[in-house]
mmCIF file of C-alpha atoms in Angstrom:
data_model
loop_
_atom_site.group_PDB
_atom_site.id
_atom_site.type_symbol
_atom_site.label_atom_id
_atom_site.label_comp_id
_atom_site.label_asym_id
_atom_site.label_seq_id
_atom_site.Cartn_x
_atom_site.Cartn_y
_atom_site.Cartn_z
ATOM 1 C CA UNK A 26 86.074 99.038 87.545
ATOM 2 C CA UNK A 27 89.048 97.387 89.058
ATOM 3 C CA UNK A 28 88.031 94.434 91.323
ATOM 4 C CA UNK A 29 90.238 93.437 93.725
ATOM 5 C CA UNK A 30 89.903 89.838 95.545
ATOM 6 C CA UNK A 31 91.448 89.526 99.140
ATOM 7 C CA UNK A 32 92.335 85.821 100.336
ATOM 8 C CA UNK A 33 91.742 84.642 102.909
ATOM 9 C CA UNK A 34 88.029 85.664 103.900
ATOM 10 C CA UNK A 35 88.567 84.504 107.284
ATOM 11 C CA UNK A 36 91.167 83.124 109.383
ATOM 12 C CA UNK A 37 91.898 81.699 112.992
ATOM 13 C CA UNK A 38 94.962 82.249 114.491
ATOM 14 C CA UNK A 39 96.883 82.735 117.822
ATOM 15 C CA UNK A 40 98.452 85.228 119.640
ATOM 16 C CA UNK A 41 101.839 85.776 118.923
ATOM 17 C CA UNK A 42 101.194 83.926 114.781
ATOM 18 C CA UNK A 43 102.437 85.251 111.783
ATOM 19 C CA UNK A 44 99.713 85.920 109.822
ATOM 20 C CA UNK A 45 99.706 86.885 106.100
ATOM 21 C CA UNK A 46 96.675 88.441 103.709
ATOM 22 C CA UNK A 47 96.691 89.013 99.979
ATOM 23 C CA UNK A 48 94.857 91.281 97.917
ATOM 24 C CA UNK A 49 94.787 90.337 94.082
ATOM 25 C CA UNK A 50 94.020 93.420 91.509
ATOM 26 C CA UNK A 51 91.858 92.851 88.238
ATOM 27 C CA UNK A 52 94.399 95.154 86.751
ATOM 28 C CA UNK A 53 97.774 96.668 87.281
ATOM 29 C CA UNK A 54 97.553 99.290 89.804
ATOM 30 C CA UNK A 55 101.393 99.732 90.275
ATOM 31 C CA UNK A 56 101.484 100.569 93.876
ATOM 32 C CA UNK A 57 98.367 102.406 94.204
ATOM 33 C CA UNK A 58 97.269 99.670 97.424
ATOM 34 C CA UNK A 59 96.134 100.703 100.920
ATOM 35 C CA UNK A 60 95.385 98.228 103.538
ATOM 36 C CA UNK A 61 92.840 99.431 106.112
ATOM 37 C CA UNK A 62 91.849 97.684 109.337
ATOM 38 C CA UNK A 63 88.455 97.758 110.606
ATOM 39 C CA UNK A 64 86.884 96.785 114.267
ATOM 40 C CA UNK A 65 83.270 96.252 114.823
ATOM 41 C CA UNK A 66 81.276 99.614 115.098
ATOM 42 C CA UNK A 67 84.499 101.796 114.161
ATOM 43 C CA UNK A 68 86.113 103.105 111.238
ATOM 44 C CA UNK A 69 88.677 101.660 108.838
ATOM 45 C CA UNK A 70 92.233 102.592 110.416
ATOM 46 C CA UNK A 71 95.071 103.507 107.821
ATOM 47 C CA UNK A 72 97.583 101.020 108.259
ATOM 48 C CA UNK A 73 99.311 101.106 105.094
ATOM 49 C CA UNK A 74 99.787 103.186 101.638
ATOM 50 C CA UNK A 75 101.637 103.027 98.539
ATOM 51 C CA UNK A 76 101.889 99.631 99.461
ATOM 52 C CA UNK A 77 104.205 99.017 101.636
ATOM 53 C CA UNK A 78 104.897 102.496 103.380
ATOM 54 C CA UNK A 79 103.718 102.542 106.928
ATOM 55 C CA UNK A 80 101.101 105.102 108.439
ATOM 56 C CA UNK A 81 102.279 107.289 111.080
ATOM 57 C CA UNK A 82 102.000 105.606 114.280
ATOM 58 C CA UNK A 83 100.791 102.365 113.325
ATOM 59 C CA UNK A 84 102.548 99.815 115.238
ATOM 60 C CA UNK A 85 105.722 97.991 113.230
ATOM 61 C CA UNK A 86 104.658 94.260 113.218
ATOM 62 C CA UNK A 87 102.716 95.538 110.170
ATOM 63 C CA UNK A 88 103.794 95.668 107.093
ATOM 64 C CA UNK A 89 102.566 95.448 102.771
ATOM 65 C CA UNK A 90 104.659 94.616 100.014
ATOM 66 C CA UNK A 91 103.936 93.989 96.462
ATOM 67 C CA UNK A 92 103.502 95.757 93.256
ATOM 68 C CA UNK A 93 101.315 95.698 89.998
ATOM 69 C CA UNK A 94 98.488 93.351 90.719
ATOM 70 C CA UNK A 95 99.410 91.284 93.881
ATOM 71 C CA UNK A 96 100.015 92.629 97.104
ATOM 72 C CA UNK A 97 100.249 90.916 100.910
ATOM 73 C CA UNK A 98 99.929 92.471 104.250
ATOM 74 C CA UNK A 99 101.950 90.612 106.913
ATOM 75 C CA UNK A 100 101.110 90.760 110.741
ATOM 76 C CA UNK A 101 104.438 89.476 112.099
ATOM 77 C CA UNK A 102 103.570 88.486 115.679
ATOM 78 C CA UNK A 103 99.707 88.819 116.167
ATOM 79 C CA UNK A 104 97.965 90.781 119.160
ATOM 80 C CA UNK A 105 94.800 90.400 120.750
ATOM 81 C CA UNK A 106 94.335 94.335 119.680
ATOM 82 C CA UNK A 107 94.485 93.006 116.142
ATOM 83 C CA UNK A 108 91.718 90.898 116.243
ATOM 84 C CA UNK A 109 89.846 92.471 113.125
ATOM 85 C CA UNK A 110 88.452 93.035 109.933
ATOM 86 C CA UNK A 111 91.624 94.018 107.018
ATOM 87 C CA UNK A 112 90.517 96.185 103.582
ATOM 88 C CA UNK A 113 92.498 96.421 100.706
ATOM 89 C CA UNK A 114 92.046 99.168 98.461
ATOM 90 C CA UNK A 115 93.235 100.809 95.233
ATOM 91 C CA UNK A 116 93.886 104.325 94.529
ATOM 92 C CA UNK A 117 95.217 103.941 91.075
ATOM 93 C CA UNK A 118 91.863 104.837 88.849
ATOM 94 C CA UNK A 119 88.796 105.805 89.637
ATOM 95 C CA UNK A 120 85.904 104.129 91.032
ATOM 96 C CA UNK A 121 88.506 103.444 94.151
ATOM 97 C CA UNK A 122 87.477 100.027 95.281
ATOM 98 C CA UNK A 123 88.024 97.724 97.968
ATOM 99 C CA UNK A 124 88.842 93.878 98.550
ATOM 100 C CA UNK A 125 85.723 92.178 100.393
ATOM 101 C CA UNK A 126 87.448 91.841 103.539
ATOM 102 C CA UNK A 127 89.129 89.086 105.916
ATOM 103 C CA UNK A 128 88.100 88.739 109.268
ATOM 104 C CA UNK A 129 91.432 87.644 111.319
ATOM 105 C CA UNK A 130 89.117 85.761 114.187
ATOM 106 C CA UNK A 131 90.718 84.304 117.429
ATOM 107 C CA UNK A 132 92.053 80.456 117.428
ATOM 108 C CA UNK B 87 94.996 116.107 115.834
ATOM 109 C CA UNK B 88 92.944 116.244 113.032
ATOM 110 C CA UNK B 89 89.053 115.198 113.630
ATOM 111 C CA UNK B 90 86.865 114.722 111.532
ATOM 112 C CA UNK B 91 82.793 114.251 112.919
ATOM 113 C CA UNK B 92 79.200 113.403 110.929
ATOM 114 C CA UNK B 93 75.970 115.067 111.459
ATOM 115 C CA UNK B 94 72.352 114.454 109.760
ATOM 116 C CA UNK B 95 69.247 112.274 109.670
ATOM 117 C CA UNK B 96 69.557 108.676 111.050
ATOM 118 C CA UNK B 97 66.026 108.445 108.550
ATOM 119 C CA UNK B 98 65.095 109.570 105.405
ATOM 120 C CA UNK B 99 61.815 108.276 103.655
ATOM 121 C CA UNK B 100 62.571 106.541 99.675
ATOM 122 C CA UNK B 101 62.963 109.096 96.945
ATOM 123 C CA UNK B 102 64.259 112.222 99.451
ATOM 124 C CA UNK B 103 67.583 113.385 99.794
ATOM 125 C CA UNK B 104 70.410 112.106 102.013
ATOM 126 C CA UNK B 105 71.527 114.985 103.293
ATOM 127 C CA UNK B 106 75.174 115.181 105.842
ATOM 128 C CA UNK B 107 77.383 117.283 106.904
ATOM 129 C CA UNK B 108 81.254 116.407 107.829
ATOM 130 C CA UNK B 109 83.128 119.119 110.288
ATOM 131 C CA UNK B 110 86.443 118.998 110.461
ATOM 132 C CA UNK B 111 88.973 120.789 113.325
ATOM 133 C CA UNK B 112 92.702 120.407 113.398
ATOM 134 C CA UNK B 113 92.898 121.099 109.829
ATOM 135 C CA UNK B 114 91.698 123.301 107.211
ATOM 136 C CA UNK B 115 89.102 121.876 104.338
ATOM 137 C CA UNK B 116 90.862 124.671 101.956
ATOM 138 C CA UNK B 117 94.152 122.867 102.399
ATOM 139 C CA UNK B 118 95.253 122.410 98.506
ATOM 140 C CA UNK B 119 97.388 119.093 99.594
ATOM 141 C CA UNK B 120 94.303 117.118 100.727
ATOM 142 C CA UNK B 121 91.297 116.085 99.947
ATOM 143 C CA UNK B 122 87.952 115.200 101.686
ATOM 144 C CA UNK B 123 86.207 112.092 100.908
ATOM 145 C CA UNK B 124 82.766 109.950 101.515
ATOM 146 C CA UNK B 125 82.685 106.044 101.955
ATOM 147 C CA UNK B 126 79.693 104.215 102.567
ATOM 148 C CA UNK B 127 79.483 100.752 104.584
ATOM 149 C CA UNK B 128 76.185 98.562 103.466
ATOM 150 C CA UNK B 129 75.314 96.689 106.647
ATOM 151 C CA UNK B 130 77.328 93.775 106.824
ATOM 152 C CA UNK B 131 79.082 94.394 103.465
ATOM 153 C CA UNK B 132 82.393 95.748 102.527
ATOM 154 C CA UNK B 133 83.200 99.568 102.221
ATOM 155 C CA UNK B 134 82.095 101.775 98.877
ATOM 156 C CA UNK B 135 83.624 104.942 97.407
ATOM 157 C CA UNK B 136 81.122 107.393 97.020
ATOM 158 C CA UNK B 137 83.148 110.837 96.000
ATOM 159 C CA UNK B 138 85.752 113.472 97.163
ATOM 160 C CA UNK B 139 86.291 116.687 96.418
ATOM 161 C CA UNK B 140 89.113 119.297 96.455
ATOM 162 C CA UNK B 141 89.652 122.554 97.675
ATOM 163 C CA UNK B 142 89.556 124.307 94.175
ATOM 164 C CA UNK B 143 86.137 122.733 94.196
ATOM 165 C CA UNK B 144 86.753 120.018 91.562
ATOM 166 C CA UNK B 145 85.366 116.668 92.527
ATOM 167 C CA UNK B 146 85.596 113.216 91.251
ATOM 168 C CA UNK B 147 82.395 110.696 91.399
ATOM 169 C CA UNK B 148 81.781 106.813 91.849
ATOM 170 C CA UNK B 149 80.433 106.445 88.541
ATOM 171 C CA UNK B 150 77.899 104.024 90.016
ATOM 172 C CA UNK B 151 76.774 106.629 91.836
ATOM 173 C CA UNK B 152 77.275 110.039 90.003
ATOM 174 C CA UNK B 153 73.616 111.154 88.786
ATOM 175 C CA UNK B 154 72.475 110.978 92.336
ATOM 176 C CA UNK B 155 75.551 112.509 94.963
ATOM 177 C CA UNK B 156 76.328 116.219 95.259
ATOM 178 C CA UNK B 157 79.578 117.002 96.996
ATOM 179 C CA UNK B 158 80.608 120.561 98.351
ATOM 180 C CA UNK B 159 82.516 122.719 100.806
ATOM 181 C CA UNK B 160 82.127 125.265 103.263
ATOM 182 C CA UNK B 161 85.587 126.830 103.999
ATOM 183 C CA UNK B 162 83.500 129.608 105.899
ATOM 184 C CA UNK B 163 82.072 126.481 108.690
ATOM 185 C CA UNK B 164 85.472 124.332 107.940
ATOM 186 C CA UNK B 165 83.090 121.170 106.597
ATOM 187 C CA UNK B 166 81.929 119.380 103.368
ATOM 188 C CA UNK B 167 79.052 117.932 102.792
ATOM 189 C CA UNK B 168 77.301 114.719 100.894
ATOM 190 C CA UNK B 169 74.097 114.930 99.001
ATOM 191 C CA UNK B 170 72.574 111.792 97.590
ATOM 192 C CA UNK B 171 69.401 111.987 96.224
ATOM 193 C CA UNK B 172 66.545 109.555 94.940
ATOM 194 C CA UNK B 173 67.576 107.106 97.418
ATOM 195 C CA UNK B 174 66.292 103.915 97.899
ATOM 196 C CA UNK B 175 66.616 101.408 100.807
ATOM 197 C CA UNK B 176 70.025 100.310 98.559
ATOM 198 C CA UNK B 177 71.199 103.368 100.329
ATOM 199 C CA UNK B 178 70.686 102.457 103.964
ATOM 200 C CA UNK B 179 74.468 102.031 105.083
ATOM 201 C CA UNK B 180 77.023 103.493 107.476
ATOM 202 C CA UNK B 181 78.535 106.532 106.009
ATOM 203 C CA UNK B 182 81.758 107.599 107.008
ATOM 204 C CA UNK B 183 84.165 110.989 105.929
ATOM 205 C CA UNK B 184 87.721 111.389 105.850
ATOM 206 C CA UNK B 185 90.249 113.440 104.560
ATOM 207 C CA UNK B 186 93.532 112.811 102.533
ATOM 208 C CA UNK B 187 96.577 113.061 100.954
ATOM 209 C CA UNK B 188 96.706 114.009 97.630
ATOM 210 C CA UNK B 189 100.208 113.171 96.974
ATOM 211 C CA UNK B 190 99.999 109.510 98.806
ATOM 212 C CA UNK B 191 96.117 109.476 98.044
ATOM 213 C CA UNK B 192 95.762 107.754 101.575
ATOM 214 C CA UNK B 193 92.981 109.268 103.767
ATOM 215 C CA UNK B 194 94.089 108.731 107.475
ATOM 216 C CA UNK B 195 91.772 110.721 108.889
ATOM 217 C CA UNK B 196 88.342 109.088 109.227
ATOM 218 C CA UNK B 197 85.100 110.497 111.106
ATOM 219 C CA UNK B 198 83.312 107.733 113.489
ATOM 220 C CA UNK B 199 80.556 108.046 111.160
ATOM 221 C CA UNK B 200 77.126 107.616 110.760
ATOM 222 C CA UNK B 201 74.275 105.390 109.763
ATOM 223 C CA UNK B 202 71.151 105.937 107.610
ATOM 224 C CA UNK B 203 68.252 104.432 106.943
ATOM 225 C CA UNK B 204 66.454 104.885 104.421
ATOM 226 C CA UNK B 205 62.710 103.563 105.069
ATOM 227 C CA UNK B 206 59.181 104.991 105.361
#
């Protein structure tokens, strides 16, 4: 399976912070990367696929880049809506897996 | 809008079958450019892929997973279903459907979904 390792686990930060995540893939998965966001008691949200392409109506402070094993999801100017728990996953092979998760927590 | 809901046991005893059922409205299941899909949440933990499955029928497995889940469709009710059997309190989790692209292999489209125990 392809493991895929998402630094931070946590972080604080402010309203209004640029705020960065990065997802790490065992293996080359081209740009097979999907970042989900997940509040308590609700499902992941589709943010982003292929990497860096945006999800229909998901709000453009967000945005991926990267290609092959490393990838980053940027939040450019936090909100208090996104206050939440961000998935990586990979679509390029099966078993699709995901990062563990990093809990973007208020400052 | 395209929604997608869970239905079955909260409970099911060790060894039984996890039976659910996902309906979808807003979209067809038999649409040959998506897929439907089950994920699994372990309390606490991060998020598992269990299966999805086509509409020609053809379905692809977590390979941790594959000698215990069934997955099917019902174009006639517009839902797809998840059987997982032999389970164990491993198993208790949130499970949660959703349907995709096949072309970005993104699913958007995610029910609320629903959690199962598995205990006596």
């Amino acid at each position: 399976d392809i493991q895929m390792t998402q630094s931070p686990s946590s972080l604080s930060a402010s309203v209004g912070d640029r705020v960065t995540i990065t997802c790490r893939s065992s293996q080359n998965i081209d740009t097979f990367l999907n970042w989900f966001q997940q509040k308590p008691g609700k499902a992941p949200k589709l943010l982003i696929f292929g990497a860096s392409r945006l999800q229909s109506g998901v709000p453009s402070r967000f945005s991926g880049s990267g290609s092959g094993t490393d990838f980053t999801l940027t939040i450019s100017s936090l909100q208090p809506e996104d206050f939440a728990t961000y998935y990586c996953r990979q679509s390029y092979s099966v078993p699709g897996t995901f990062g563990q998760g990093t809990t973007v927590e208020i400052k | 809008q395209v929604q997608l809901q869970e239905a079955g046991p909260g409970q099911v005893k060790p060894s039984e079958t996890l039976s659910l059922t996902c309906s979808v409205s807003g979209a067809s299941v038999n649409s040959g450019s998506y897929f439907c899909r089950w994920t699994r949440q372990l309390p606490g933990k991060s998020l598992e892929w269990i299966g999805d499955i086509h509409n020609s029928g053809s379905t692809s497995y977590n390979p941790a997973l594959k000698s215990r889940v069934t997955i099917s469709i019902d174009t006639s009710k517009n839902q797809f279903s998840l059987k997982l059997a032999s389970v164990s309190a491993d198993d208790t989790a949130m499970y949660y459907c959703s349907r995709g692209n096949v072309l970005t292999t993104a699913d958007a489209n995610w029910g609320p979904g629903t959690m199962v125990t598995v205990s006596s």
